[in-house]
Tab-separated table of C-alpha atoms and ligand atoms in Angstrom:
chain	number	residue	atom	x	y	z
A	214	MET	CA	-18.555	30.144	24.086
A	215	ILE	CA	-20.086	26.719	23.498
A	216	ASP	CA	-23.673	26.422	24.702
A	217	ILE	CA	-25.592	23.401	23.409
A	218	LYS	CA	-29.283	24.263	23.090
A	219	GLU	CA	-30.205	21.600	20.546
A	220	LYS	CA	-28.714	18.216	21.321
A	221	TYR	CA	-28.402	17.168	17.686
A	222	LYS	CA	-25.860	19.952	17.161
A	223	CYS	CA	-23.237	18.222	19.310
A	224	SER	CA	-21.620	14.878	18.379
A	225	GLY	CA	-19.605	14.777	21.614
A	226	CYS	CA	-16.280	14.788	19.739
A	227	GLY	CA	-14.563	16.673	22.582
A	228	ALA	CA	-12.593	19.146	20.424
A	229	CYS	CA	-13.976	22.089	22.455
A	230	PHE	CA	-12.974	20.366	25.701
A	231	ALA	CA	-9.445	19.787	24.398
A	232	VAL	CA	-8.902	23.310	23.063
A	233	CYS	CA	-10.052	25.283	26.116
A	234	PRO	CA	-6.900	26.966	27.468
A	235	VAL	CA	-8.199	27.229	31.041
A	236	THR	CA	-9.965	23.818	31.355
A	237	ALA	CA	-13.302	25.559	31.816
A	238	ILE	CA	-15.161	22.802	29.923
A	239	GLU	CA	-16.300	19.543	31.434
A	240	MET	CA	-17.905	16.757	29.380
A	241	LYS	CA	-20.956	15.688	31.406
A	242	PHE	CA	-23.517	12.920	30.928
A	243	ASP	CA	-27.118	13.902	30.141
A	244	ARG	CA	-30.163	11.792	31.068
A	245	GLU	CA	-29.792	9.573	28.004
A	246	GLY	CA	-26.167	8.845	28.925
A	247	PHE	CA	-24.370	10.918	26.262
A	248	LYS	CA	-21.689	13.444	27.166
A	249	TYR	CA	-22.011	17.165	26.325
A	250	PRO	CA	-19.703	20.114	27.046
A	251	ILE	CA	-20.661	22.252	30.054
A	252	VAL	CA	-18.775	25.522	30.606
A	253	ASP	CA	-17.824	26.693	34.084
A	254	SER	CA	-18.516	30.428	33.715
A	255	ASP	CA	-16.270	31.248	36.710
A	256	LYS	CA	-13.267	29.815	34.856
A	257	CYS	CA	-14.173	30.902	31.281
A	258	ILE	CA	-12.102	33.827	29.906
A	259	GLY	CA	-14.362	34.333	26.856
A	260	CYS	CA	-11.700	33.534	24.234
A	261	ASN	CA	-14.283	31.723	22.047
A	262	LEU	CA	-11.774	29.080	20.955
A	263	CYS	CA	-14.303	26.361	21.768
A	264	SER	CA	-16.893	27.724	19.315
A	265	LYS	CA	-14.254	28.321	16.637
A	266	THR	CA	-13.064	24.700	16.975
A	267	CYS	CA	-16.456	22.983	16.931
A	268	PRO	CA	-16.750	21.063	13.617
A	269	ILE	CA	-20.548	21.248	13.641
A	270	GLU	CA	-20.806	24.963	14.404
A	271	ASN	CA	-18.278	25.636	11.615
A	272	PHE	CA	-19.454	23.021	9.139
A	273	ASP	CA	-19.005	24.170	5.565
A	274	PHE	CA	-22.308	23.291	3.901
A	275	LYS	CA	-21.023	24.689	0.563
A	276	HIS	CA	-18.820	21.618	0.149
A	277	LYS	CA	-21.357	19.044	1.272
A	278	ASP	CA	-22.252	17.925	-2.249
A	279	VAL	CA	-18.671	17.584	-3.510
A	280	SER	CA	-17.229	14.076	-3.506
A	281	SER	CA	-13.689	13.702	-2.122
A	282	GLN	CA	-13.139	10.125	-3.238
A	283	ILE	CA	-9.986	9.324	-5.249
A	284	SER	CA	-10.155	5.527	-5.362
A	285	THR	CA	-12.319	2.700	-3.999
A	286	HIS	CA	-11.072	-0.796	-3.140
A	287	ALA	CA	-12.217	-4.048	-1.574
A	288	PHE	CA	-9.671	-5.683	0.740
A	289	LYS	CA	-9.299	-9.011	2.482
A	290	SER	CA	-6.288	-9.686	4.658
A	291	PHE	CA	-4.245	-12.882	4.158
A	292	SER	CA	-3.799	-13.080	7.942
A	293	ASP	CA	-6.060	-15.115	10.259
A	294	LYS	CA	-6.517	-11.816	12.201
A	295	ARG	CA	-9.307	-11.196	9.687
A	296	LEU	CA	-11.563	-13.502	11.721
A	297	ASP	CA	-11.090	-11.277	14.809
A	298	SER	CA	-11.807	-8.136	12.744
A	299	SER	CA	-15.262	-6.807	11.925
A	300	SER	CA	-14.763	-6.771	8.174
A	301	GLY	CA	-11.656	-7.645	6.124
A	302	GLY	CA	-8.917	-6.757	8.647
A	303	VAL	CA	-7.775	-3.473	7.081
A	304	PHE	CA	-7.409	-1.894	10.541
A	305	TYR	CA	-5.000	-4.637	11.672
A	306	GLU	CA	-2.866	-4.584	8.525
A	307	LEU	CA	-2.526	-0.788	8.283
A	308	SER	CA	-1.745	-0.516	12.002
A	309	ASN	CA	0.863	-3.261	11.809
A	310	GLU	CA	2.729	-1.479	9.005
A	311	PHE	CA	2.345	1.962	10.585
A	312	LEU	CA	3.703	0.775	13.944
A	313	ASP	CA	6.543	-0.987	12.152
A	314	SER	CA	7.524	2.310	10.534
A	315	GLY	CA	7.809	3.944	13.986
A	316	GLY	CA	4.376	5.588	14.126
A	317	LEU	CA	1.660	5.444	16.771
A	318	VAL	CA	-1.863	4.071	16.350
A	319	VAL	CA	-5.025	5.324	18.067
A	320	GLY	CA	-8.235	3.288	18.377
A	321	ALA	CA	-11.075	2.357	20.722
A	322	ALA	CA	-10.714	-0.242	23.485
A	323	PHE	CA	-12.705	-1.204	26.591
A	324	ASP	CA	-11.314	-0.512	30.043
A	325	GLN	CA	-11.842	-3.081	32.807
A	326	ASN	CA	-15.392	-1.781	33.471
A	327	PHE	CA	-16.384	-2.093	29.808
A	328	ASN	CA	-16.369	1.658	29.250
A	329	LEU	CA	-15.042	2.473	25.769
A	330	CYS	CA	-12.124	4.934	25.404
A	331	HIS	CA	-9.704	5.806	22.616
A	332	ARG	CA	-6.083	5.012	23.469
A	333	ILE	CA	-2.648	5.294	21.841
A	334	ILE	CA	-0.475	2.245	21.216
A	335	ASP	CA	3.114	2.015	19.998
A	336	ASN	CA	3.461	-1.761	19.783
A	337	ILE	CA	1.643	-4.422	17.761
A	338	ASP	CA	1.443	-6.610	20.906
A	339	ASP	CA	-1.124	-4.134	22.297
A	340	ILE	CA	-3.442	-4.174	19.287
A	341	LYS	CA	-5.947	-6.897	20.263
A	342	PRO	CA	-8.192	-4.719	22.527
A	343	LEU	CA	-8.480	-2.141	19.727
A	344	MET	CA	-9.683	-4.685	17.175
A	345	GLY	CA	-13.348	-5.133	16.352
A	346	SER	CA	-16.275	-2.705	16.189
A	347	LYS	CA	-17.775	-1.746	19.523
A	348	TYR	CA	-21.301	-0.397	19.240
A	349	VAL	CA	-21.137	2.326	21.857
A	350	GLN	CA	-19.752	5.878	21.874
A	351	SER	CA	-16.049	6.012	22.682
A	352	ASP	CA	-14.563	8.632	25.033
A	353	THR	CA	-11.879	10.637	23.178
A	354	TYR	CA	-11.512	13.508	25.596
A	355	GLU	CA	-8.024	12.989	26.992
A	356	VAL	CA	-6.591	11.296	23.908
A	357	PHE	CA	-6.992	14.400	21.697
A	358	LYS	CA	-4.581	16.307	23.957
A	359	GLU	CA	-2.139	13.381	24.040
A	360	ILE	CA	-2.206	13.180	20.219
A	361	LYS	CA	-1.351	16.884	19.977
A	362	GLU	CA	1.616	16.392	22.301
A	363	VAL	CA	3.093	13.474	20.362
A	364	ILE	CA	2.539	15.163	17.000
A	365	THR	CA	4.236	18.309	18.292
A	366	ALA	CA	7.120	16.068	19.353
A	367	GLY	CA	7.439	14.971	15.698
A	368	LYS	CA	5.768	11.533	15.874
A	369	LYS	CA	3.425	10.202	13.184
A	370	VAL	CA	-0.064	9.224	14.367
A	371	LEU	CA	-2.678	7.043	12.651
A	372	TYR	CA	-6.131	7.717	14.137
A	373	PHE	CA	-9.082	5.350	13.583
A	374	GLY	CA	-12.527	6.559	14.606
A	375	LEU	CA	-15.896	7.931	13.609
A	376	THR	CA	-16.235	10.767	11.103
A	377	CYS	CA	-17.350	13.285	13.739
A	378	GLN	CA	-14.304	12.497	15.908
A	379	ILE	CA	-11.976	13.026	12.966
A	380	GLU	CA	-13.629	16.309	11.999
A	381	GLY	CA	-13.150	17.450	15.627
A	382	LEU	CA	-9.555	16.217	15.813
A	383	ILE	CA	-8.599	18.001	12.578
A	384	LYS	CA	-10.258	21.228	13.734
A	385	TYR	CA	-8.282	20.966	16.983
A	386	ILE	CA	-4.862	19.947	15.591
A	387	GLY	CA	-5.022	21.252	12.021
A	388	ASN	CA	-4.223	19.206	8.943
A	389	ASP	CA	-0.724	18.248	10.156
A	390	SER	CA	1.401	16.149	7.796
A	391	ASN	CA	2.102	13.752	10.707
A	392	LEU	CA	-1.590	13.105	11.361
A	393	PHE	CA	-3.213	10.313	9.329
A	394	THR	CA	-6.922	9.756	9.832
A	395	ILE	CA	-9.216	6.869	8.954
A	396	ASP	CA	-12.930	7.086	9.583
A	397	LEU	CA	-15.437	4.247	9.716
A	398	ILE	CA	-18.770	4.405	7.980
A	399	CYS	CA	-21.179	4.418	10.891
A	400	MET	CA	-24.902	4.137	11.310
A	401	GLY	CA	-24.420	6.093	14.561
A	402	VAL	CA	-23.348	5.410	18.129
A	403	PRO	CA	-25.425	4.077	21.017
A	404	SER	CA	-25.405	5.620	24.486
A	405	PRO	CA	-22.700	4.437	26.924
A	406	LYS	CA	-25.360	4.421	29.662
A	407	ILE	CA	-27.569	2.027	27.702
A	408	TRP	CA	-24.573	-0.232	27.056
A	409	THR	CA	-23.649	-0.569	30.741
A	410	LEU	CA	-27.336	-0.841	31.693
A	411	TYR	CA	-27.694	-3.757	29.270
A	412	LEU	CA	-24.609	-5.465	30.739
A	413	ASP	CA	-25.706	-4.896	34.348
A	414	THR	CA	-29.237	-6.139	33.647
A	415	PHE	CA	-28.392	-9.405	31.951
A	416	PHE	CA	-24.832	-10.181	33.161
A	417	GLU	CA	-22.412	-9.471	35.970
A	418	ARG	CA	-20.142	-6.777	34.569
A	419	SER	CA	-17.162	-7.495	36.839
A	420	ASN	CA	-17.286	-11.129	35.720
A	421	ILE	CA	-17.133	-10.483	31.949
A	422	GLU	CA	-14.043	-11.742	30.138
A	423	TYR	CA	-14.819	-10.573	26.591
A	424	VAL	CA	-17.517	-9.247	24.274
A	425	ASN	CA	-17.678	-9.505	20.485
A	426	TYR	CA	-20.529	-7.691	18.736
A	427	LYS	CA	-19.613	-9.124	15.330
A	428	ASP	CA	-18.488	-12.710	15.815
A	429	LYS	CA	-18.087	-14.495	12.474
A	430	ARG	CA	-18.573	-18.166	13.313
A	431	LEU	CA	-21.973	-18.121	11.524
A	432	GLY	CA	-20.340	-16.000	8.839
A	433	TRP	CA	-19.746	-12.295	8.214
A	434	HIS	CA	-23.140	-11.769	6.538
A	435	LYS	CA	-24.954	-13.290	9.513
A	436	PHE	CA	-22.855	-11.939	12.381
A	437	SER	CA	-23.426	-12.901	16.033
A	438	PHE	CA	-23.163	-11.293	19.473
A	439	VAL	CA	-20.897	-13.142	21.911
A	440	LEU	CA	-20.161	-12.496	25.580
A	441	LYS	CA	-18.199	-14.647	28.004
A	442	GLU	CA	-18.413	-14.520	31.787
A	443	LYS	CA	-15.916	-16.326	34.009
A	444	ASN	CA	-16.957	-19.901	34.856
A	445	LYS	CA	-20.011	-19.730	32.580
A	446	THR	CA	-20.699	-21.003	29.102
A	447	GLU	CA	-20.365	-18.435	26.362
A	448	PHE	CA	-23.496	-16.354	25.653
A	449	PHE	CA	-24.049	-16.560	21.897
A	450	GLN	CA	-26.851	-15.009	19.820
A	451	GLU	CA	-27.400	-14.140	16.189
A	452	GLY	CA	-26.941	-10.353	15.898
A	453	PHE	CA	-30.576	-9.560	15.129
A	454	ASP	CA	-31.795	-11.668	18.084
A	455	ASN	CA	-29.758	-9.682	20.577
A	456	TYR	CA	-31.755	-7.047	22.494
A	457	TYR	CA	-28.902	-4.534	22.648
A	458	MET	CA	-28.129	-4.797	18.926
A	459	GLU	CA	-31.783	-4.751	17.917
A	460	CYS	CA	-32.412	-1.581	19.966
A	461	MET	CA	-29.516	-0.004	18.063
A	462	PHE	CA	-30.741	-1.195	14.647
A	463	LYS	CA	-34.179	0.232	15.411
A	464	GLY	CA	-32.475	3.537	16.126
A	465	TYR	CA	-33.691	3.841	19.752
A	466	THR	CA	-30.285	4.175	21.359
A	467	LEU	CA	-28.271	6.418	19.030
A	468	ARG	CA	-26.956	9.871	19.878
A	469	PRO	CA	-29.332	12.671	18.716
A	470	SER	CA	-26.609	14.075	16.395
A	471	CYS	CA	-26.596	10.759	14.489
A	472	TYR	CA	-30.149	11.247	13.163
A	473	LYS	CA	-29.137	14.614	11.649
A	474	CYS	CA	-25.437	14.052	11.097
A	475	VAL	CA	-23.902	16.888	9.049
A	476	PHE	CA	-20.919	14.660	8.218
A	477	LYS	CA	-23.081	12.252	6.222
A	478	CYS	CA	-21.847	13.409	2.867
A	479	GLU	CA	-19.353	12.312	0.226
A	480	ASN	CA	-16.852	15.019	1.114
A	481	LYS	CA	-14.746	13.548	3.940
A	482	LYS	CA	-11.766	15.143	5.680
A	483	SER	CA	-10.240	11.774	6.578
A	484	ASP	CA	-7.457	10.257	4.464
A	485	LEU	CA	-9.319	6.958	4.144
A	486	THR	CA	-12.817	5.744	4.963
A	487	ILE	CA	-13.155	2.048	5.833
A	488	ALA	CA	-16.267	-0.069	6.227
A	489	ASP	CA	-17.842	-3.422	5.527
A	490	CYS	CA	-17.871	-4.058	1.809
A	491	TRP	CA	-21.625	-4.734	1.837
A	492	GLY	CA	-22.983	-5.876	-1.502
A	493	CYS	CA	-19.626	-7.242	-2.743
A	494	GLU	CA	-21.294	-10.638	-3.273
A	495	ASP	CA	-23.099	-8.910	-6.190
A	496	TYR	CA	-20.351	-6.805	-7.751
A	497	LEU	CA	-17.209	-8.783	-6.736
A	498	PRO	CA	-18.511	-12.329	-6.082
A	499	GLU	CA	-15.015	-13.815	-6.548
A	500	ILE	CA	-13.699	-12.112	-3.381
A	501	ASP	CA	-16.564	-12.866	-0.956
A	502	ASP	CA	-15.878	-15.939	1.204
A	503	ASN	CA	-18.264	-14.836	4.005
A	504	LYS	CA	-15.316	-14.246	6.368
A	505	GLY	CA	-15.279	-10.467	6.001
A	506	ILE	CA	-14.336	-7.998	3.268
A	507	SER	CA	-13.374	-4.365	3.902
A	508	MET	CA	-14.237	-1.404	1.724
A	509	ILE	CA	-11.601	1.347	1.484
A	510	ILE	CA	-12.327	4.780	0.039
A	511	SER	CA	-9.334	7.073	-0.349
A	512	HIS	CA	-9.726	10.855	-0.108
A	513	SER	CA	-6.183	12.246	-0.196
A	514	GLU	CA	-2.588	11.706	-1.251
A	515	LYS	CA	-1.828	10.572	2.311
A	516	GLY	CA	-4.650	8.067	1.912
A	517	GLU	CA	-3.153	6.773	-1.356
A	518	ASN	CA	0.220	6.361	0.416
A	519	LEU	CA	-1.467	4.369	3.207
A	520	LEU	CA	-2.991	2.117	0.559
A	521	SER	CA	0.496	1.178	-0.609
A	522	PHE	CA	1.060	-0.362	2.879
A	523	LEU	CA	-1.505	-3.005	1.963
A	524	LYS	CA	0.478	-4.445	-0.939
A	525	ASN	CA	1.301	-8.100	-0.158
A	526	LYS	CA	-0.875	-7.966	2.983
A	527	GLY	CA	-4.030	-9.192	1.331
A	528	GLU	CA	-6.142	-9.261	-1.783
A	529	ILE	CA	-6.995	-5.745	-2.906
A	530	ILE	CA	-9.303	-5.036	-5.841
A	531	ALA	CA	-10.464	-1.670	-7.190
A	532	PHE	CA	-14.184	-1.350	-7.828
A	533	ASP	CA	-16.641	1.259	-9.010
A	534	TYR	CA	-17.475	3.949	-6.430
A	535	SER	CA	-21.168	3.862	-7.404
A	536	ASN	CA	-21.401	0.564	-5.481
A	537	VAL	CA	-20.585	2.385	-2.222
A	538	LEU	CA	-23.549	4.684	-2.744
A	539	LYS	CA	-25.767	1.794	-3.822
A	540	TYR	CA	-24.958	-0.722	-1.062
A	541	ASN	CA	-23.676	1.239	1.948
A	542	SER	CA	-26.368	3.777	2.632
A	543	HIS	CA	-24.772	4.907	5.924
A	544	TYR	CA	-21.893	6.445	3.971
A	545	ASN	CA	-23.983	9.504	3.171
A	546	ASN	CA	-27.353	8.897	4.854
A	547	CYS	CA	-28.398	9.171	8.488
A	548	ALA	CA	-29.974	6.414	10.558
A	549	GLU	CA	-33.723	6.552	11.046
A	550	ILE	CA	-35.687	6.043	14.224
A	551	LYS	CA	-37.877	3.041	13.390
A	552	GLY	CA	-39.862	3.018	16.641
A	553	ASN	CA	-40.647	5.178	19.636
A	554	ARG	CA	-37.288	6.382	20.995
A	555	THR	CA	-38.945	8.565	23.648
A	556	LEU	CA	-40.831	5.562	24.993
A	557	PHE	CA	-37.604	3.554	25.126
A	558	PHE	CA	-35.716	6.181	27.161
A	559	ALA	CA	-38.736	6.838	29.405
A	560	PHE	CA	-38.824	3.235	30.605
A	561	VAL	CA	-35.374	1.757	30.186
A	562	SER	CA	-33.758	3.118	33.374
A	563	LYS	CA	-36.616	2.010	35.650
A	564	TYR	CA	-37.560	-1.239	33.921
A	565	PRO	CA	-34.517	-2.253	31.898
A	566	ARG	CA	-35.263	-5.976	31.621
A	567	VAL	CA	-38.815	-5.482	30.360
A	568	THR	CA	-37.918	-2.555	28.093
A	569	PHE	CA	-34.992	-4.357	26.451
A	570	SER	CA	-36.883	-7.591	26.029
A	571	LEU	CA	-40.059	-6.035	24.598
A	572	LEU	CA	-38.564	-3.286	22.424
A	573	GLY	CA	-35.455	-5.277	21.483
A	574	LYS	CA	-37.350	-8.292	20.099
A	575	ASN	CA	-36.353	-9.401	16.619
A	576	PRO	CA	-39.441	-8.327	14.637
A	577	ASN	CA	-39.052	-11.222	12.206
A	578	LYS	CA	-39.046	-13.866	14.891
A	579	SER	CA	-41.696	-12.945	17.437
A	580	LEU	CA	-45.327	-11.986	17.531
A	581	VAL	CA	-44.581	-9.148	19.974
A	582	GLY	CA	-41.840	-7.854	17.653
A	583	LYS	CA	-44.202	-7.966	14.641
A	584	MET	CA	-46.897	-6.169	16.627
A	585	PHE	CA	-44.456	-3.469	17.773
A	586	ARG	CA	-43.285	-2.981	14.206
A	587	LYS	CA	-46.848	-2.786	12.881
A	588	PHE	CA	-47.729	-0.047	15.348
A	589	LYS	CA	-44.295	1.640	14.915
A	590	ILE	CA	-43.440	1.377	18.635
B	162	LIG	C1	-20.330	2.320	15.883
B	162	LIG	C2	-19.952	1.728	14.563
B	162	LIG	C3	-20.902	1.666	13.536
B	162	LIG	C4	-20.547	1.119	12.289
B	162	LIG	N1	-21.495	1.105	11.282
B	162	LIG	C5	-21.137	0.642	10.055
B	162	LIG	C6	-22.078	0.666	8.979
B	162	LIG	O1	-23.219	1.092	9.145
B	162	LIG	N2	-21.672	0.193	7.751
B	162	LIG	C7	-20.412	-0.269	7.555
B	162	LIG	O2	-20.104	-0.703	6.436
B	162	LIG	N3	-19.488	-0.297	8.546
B	162	LIG	C8	-19.819	0.151	9.795
B	162	LIG	N4	-18.891	0.158	10.802
B	162	LIG	C9	-17.483	-0.197	10.463
B	162	LIG	C10	-17.190	-1.673	10.447
B	162	LIG	O3	-17.928	-2.325	11.439
B	162	LIG	C11	-15.702	-1.975	10.716
B	162	LIG	O4	-15.271	-1.302	11.874
B	162	LIG	C12	-14.785	-1.551	9.609
B	162	LIG	O5	-15.167	-2.214	8.445
B	162	LIG	C13	-13.316	-1.877	9.928
B	162	LIG	O6	-13.175	-3.228	10.074
B	162	LIG	P1	-11.748	-3.959	10.113
B	162	LIG	O7	-11.985	-5.385	9.779
B	162	LIG	O8	-10.742	-3.216	9.329
B	162	LIG	O9	-11.188	-3.804	11.547
B	162	LIG	P2	-11.634	-3.913	13.026
B	162	LIG	O10	-10.615	-4.674	13.757
B	162	LIG	O11	-13.017	-4.340	13.173
B	162	LIG	O12	-11.408	-2.377	13.399
B	162	LIG	C14	-12.180	-1.700	14.196
B	162	LIG	C15	-11.658	-0.278	14.266
B	162	LIG	O13	-12.726	0.499	14.707
B	162	LIG	C16	-12.372	1.240	15.877
B	162	LIG	N5	-13.576	1.298	16.688
B	162	LIG	C17	-14.259	0.248	17.206
B	162	LIG	N6	-15.347	0.686	17.867
B	162	LIG	C18	-15.331	2.037	17.777
B	162	LIG	C19	-16.189	3.060	18.261
B	162	LIG	N7	-17.295	2.791	18.946
B	162	LIG	N8	-15.875	4.345	17.997
B	162	LIG	C20	-14.773	4.658	17.278
B	162	LIG	N9	-13.917	3.727	16.780
B	162	LIG	C21	-14.211	2.435	17.023
B	162	LIG	C22	-11.262	0.418	16.491
B	162	LIG	O14	-10.431	1.236	17.248
B	162	LIG	C23	-10.549	-0.072	15.257
B	162	LIG	O15	-9.742	0.939	14.797
B	162	LIG	C24	-19.222	0.640	12.071
B	162	LIG	C25	-18.290	0.695	13.116
B	162	LIG	C26	-18.632	1.226	14.345
B	162	LIG	C27	-17.602	1.259	15.447
B	163	LIG	S1	-14.656	30.666	25.589
B	163	LIG	FE1	-12.486	30.053	25.841
B	163	LIG	S2	-12.240	29.890	28.040
B	163	LIG	FE2	-14.434	29.931	27.685
B	163	LIG	S3	-14.991	27.797	27.600
B	163	LIG	FE3	-14.588	28.441	25.506
B	163	LIG	S4	-12.443	27.946	25.149
B	163	LIG	FE4	-12.778	27.863	27.355
B	164	LIG	S1	-19.507	18.752	18.502
B	164	LIG	FE1	-17.556	18.508	19.551
B	164	LIG	S2	-16.610	20.539	19.550
B	164	LIG	FE2	-18.794	20.813	19.034
B	164	LIG	S3	-19.765	21.219	21.010
B	164	LIG	FE3	-19.918	19.022	20.707
B	164	LIG	S4	-18.112	18.184	21.731
B	164	LIG	FE4	-17.748	20.368	21.466
B	165	LIG	S1	-23.581	9.308	12.621
B	165	LIG	FE1	-22.382	11.218	12.564
B	165	LIG	S2	-22.540	12.045	14.638
B	165	LIG	FE2	-23.174	9.907	14.741
B	165	LIG	S3	-21.306	8.814	15.310
B	165	LIG	FE3	-21.454	8.745	13.063
B	165	LIG	S4	-20.282	10.505	12.373
B	165	LIG	FE4	-20.678	10.822	14.546
């Protein structure tokens, strides 16, 4: 039975929760605001399915050094939806085609309280809330069970999410021919508690109309954080000046599993990996217009078939895989803690305004930030 003793050994994917035949597992928040499985021993029948399904407990280290990549491409959509996407709009274009062919798409969207959850859509009209990267851990707990139901009913599903979620989903469902998975390269995920604490400290959550962590009006390379409250002017900051984003970049707010992520390797179980095509200005300067370029790494035949959906949807250029390893270090390397994470969590709940504003200062723009960086706080 699942029993998490070391926090870094649980990514919170929820596969154990979904597989338990007697609903003996609850996903509960810890003090940092991340969810972990807790077993109700009165309900547990000792079947051990949870442990057998956990992708971390069963991680095959033998295959960690094998690369699963088949092809690597840069992509930029012809559609103006690219400006609402975090990189080149590959999520929008693949989803559009997949929905058109009768399949279902799964991605992360905020609910009305700005909590992030994965949801299933069957119509392109519902895609907007799923678009764009949200820098907070998404709740996948109910959606895994729903995906199993629709796949069993013979539907095709295209799941977009983080590598750990996909590893969990595949362990839970199996490598079904109707399940297509696309993971995002990720530096890690911040705590949902820190996200809502940030919103409640500096804004009125019930008044928020929209949030965009990666607005492109200053360009894709120099992205901005945007938030709009009703009857107020839009809050707009360069990404590195925003306290919430800076706390993430410094590695204070990420889930413990992200600093020791076993899935940071070149051998992925997903069909495709997508990401920002960082560095393309050096190796493909002709494609970079500073409006967002996606990187697509294919790992399977299903992935190669998905790539064919992108024909006529945008510019797609093959490039050398070595550039992924050179320019996108989060593909196979974990995030580092650049300051004092313990100090951050010790103070943030009691003194959120002061903690965010001192520890979230852009180190390049303020004396306090420079001082904190010098002393590695
Ligand atoms: C937490 C996080 C960290 C990332 N870190 C990096 C990085 O270090 N380097 C890099 O190159 N790219 C990173 N990305 C990926 C990148 O930002 C884009 O999401 C990716 O390039 C796809 O962009 P797009 O233009 O195709 O579509 P978009 O419209 O931006 O598609 C976004 C897709 O991501 C899903 N999604 C959004 N937020 C989450 C979430 N919190 N959890 C799970 N799924 C989510 C949406 O459902 C949608 O499917 C990260 C994404 C996230 C969510
Ligand atoms: S051992 Fe079986 S019954 Fe007990 S929590 Fe795990 S899956 Fe559920
Ligand atoms: S990693 Fe996933 S399956 Fe393993 S214990 Fe955590 S939530 Fe459960
Ligand atoms: S770094 Fe690893 S554990 Fe963290 S969100 Fe990404 S895939 Fe999951």
